[in-house]
Amino acid sequence: SQTIHQWPATLVQPVGSPLSLECTVEGTSNPNLYWYRQAAGRGLQLLFYSVGIGQISSEVPQNLSASRPQDRQFILSSKKLLLSDSGFYLCAWADGQGPPPGTQYFGPGTRLTVL
Amino acid sequence: AQSVTQPDIHITVSEGASLELRCNYSYGATPYLFWYVQSPGQGLQLLLKYFSGDTLVQGIKGFEAEFKRSQSSFNLRKPSVHWSDAAEYFCAVGPYNTDKLIFGTGTRLQVFP
């Protein structure tokens, strides 16, 4: 069966520091991968998605970036964090044979607090 | 543009009461439709999905949803709510020509004993 991991689970970082969040998927190959952010009390905002190694689509202009160095690894990064980067970050995977879109399965999330 | 509307931000029900969460979408054709649930501090869990066929879809935890093309709706229902159903519920739409889902803003369900 497929599983998705995210780490760290929680992170407290000062403003201006770098960021690296990691997401890995097991039990599937060539998945679509997604990064979402959920601000306090709000819905999901799609940040990036990837349909293959090295292929990244950015949905929202910001100081975040994403990379996919391996088939089942998706990394969210920032060189300098802002206060507005605080939130709950969710990674998801889907069967990468679309469109149309496959069912997305979510990881446990990373709670990021920028102080 | 494609969109999803969950008109109820917060719903409170008593344990054992019936539940209906509303979801309306805007899309030119029949999209793929999903309901997810999120407990506090957790990721999203898929409750059910509709791709085609029978418009009444059964999901996990006793939930069901009905697709109504004429109303562009995909409402989630449960006949008897349990205290453990307290969570945030998200409706999502997947247009045919994309690999992405469009999520509603969510409905927070509170259950009183």
CSV table of N, CA, C and O in Angstrom, one decimal, chain B residues 15 37 39-40 61 63 78 81-87 89 109 111:
chain,number,residue,atom,x,y,z
B,15,GLU,N,-25.2,15.2,18.9
B,15,GLU,CA,-24.9,13.9,18.6
B,15,GLU,C,-26.2,13.1,18.3
B,15,GLU,O,-27.1,13.2,19.1
B,37,VAL,N,-12.1,15.0,4.9
B,37,VAL,CA,-12.2,15.4,6.3
B,37,VAL,C,-10.9,15.7,6.9
B,37,VAL,O,-9.9,14.9,6.6
B,39,SER,N,-9.2,16.4,10.7
B,39,SER,CA,-9.2,16.5,12.1
B,39,SER,C,-8.1,17.6,12.5
B,39,SER,O,-7.2,17.7,11.8
B,40,PRO,N,-8.3,18.2,13.7
B,40,PRO,CA,-7.3,19.3,14.0
B,40,PRO,C,-5.9,18.8,14.0
B,40,PRO,O,-5.6,17.8,14.6
B,61,LYS,N,-16.9,5.8,7.1
B,61,LYS,CA,-17.5,6.4,8.3
B,61,LYS,C,-19.0,6.7,8.3
B,61,LYS,O,-19.5,7.5,9.0
B,63,PHE,N,-20.7,8.0,5.8
B,63,PHE,CA,-21.0,9.2,5.0
B,63,PHE,C,-21.5,8.8,3.6
B,63,PHE,O,-21.0,7.8,3.1
B,78,LYS,N,-25.0,12.5,6.5
B,78,LYS,CA,-24.8,11.4,7.4
B,78,LYS,C,-26.1,11.3,8.3
B,78,LYS,O,-26.5,12.3,8.8
B,81,VAL,N,-25.0,11.6,13.5
B,81,VAL,CA,-23.6,12.1,13.7
B,81,VAL,C,-23.1,11.6,15.1
B,81,VAL,O,-23.8,11.6,16.1
B,82,HIS,N,-21.8,11.3,15.1
B,82,HIS,CA,-21.1,10.8,16.3
B,82,HIS,C,-20.2,12.0,16.7
B,82,HIS,O,-19.7,12.7,15.9
B,83,TRP,N,-19.9,12.0,18.0
B,83,TRP,CA,-19.0,13.1,18.5
B,83,TRP,C,-17.7,13.1,17.8
B,83,TRP,O,-17.0,14.1,17.6
B,84,SER,N,-17.2,11.9,17.3
B,84,SER,CA,-15.9,11.8,16.6
B,84,SER,C,-16.0,12.4,15.2
B,84,SER,O,-14.9,12.5,14.6
B,85,ASP,N,-17.1,12.8,14.7
B,85,ASP,CA,-17.2,13.4,13.4
B,85,ASP,C,-16.9,14.9,13.4
B,85,ASP,O,-16.8,15.5,12.4
B,86,ALA,N,-16.7,15.4,14.6
B,86,ALA,CA,-16.3,16.8,14.7
B,86,ALA,C,-15.0,17.0,14.0
B,86,ALA,O,-14.0,16.4,14.4
B,87,ALA,N,-15.0,17.9,13.0
B,87,ALA,CA,-13.8,18.1,12.2
B,87,ALA,C,-14.1,19.2,11.1
B,87,ALA,O,-15.2,19.8,11.1
B,89,TYR,N,-14.5,19.8,7.1
B,89,TYR,CA,-14.9,19.1,5.9
B,89,TYR,C,-14.7,19.9,4.6
B,89,TYR,O,-15.1,21.1,4.6
B,109,LEU,N,-17.4,21.4,11.5
B,109,LEU,CA,-18.5,20.7,12.2
B,109,LEU,C,-18.2,20.6,13.7
B,109,LEU,O,-17.2,20.0,14.0
B,111,VAL,N,-19.9,19.0,17.2
B,111,VAL,CA,-20.9,18.1,17.7
B,111,VAL,C,-21.1,18.2,19.2
B,111,VAL,O,-20.1,18.1,19.9
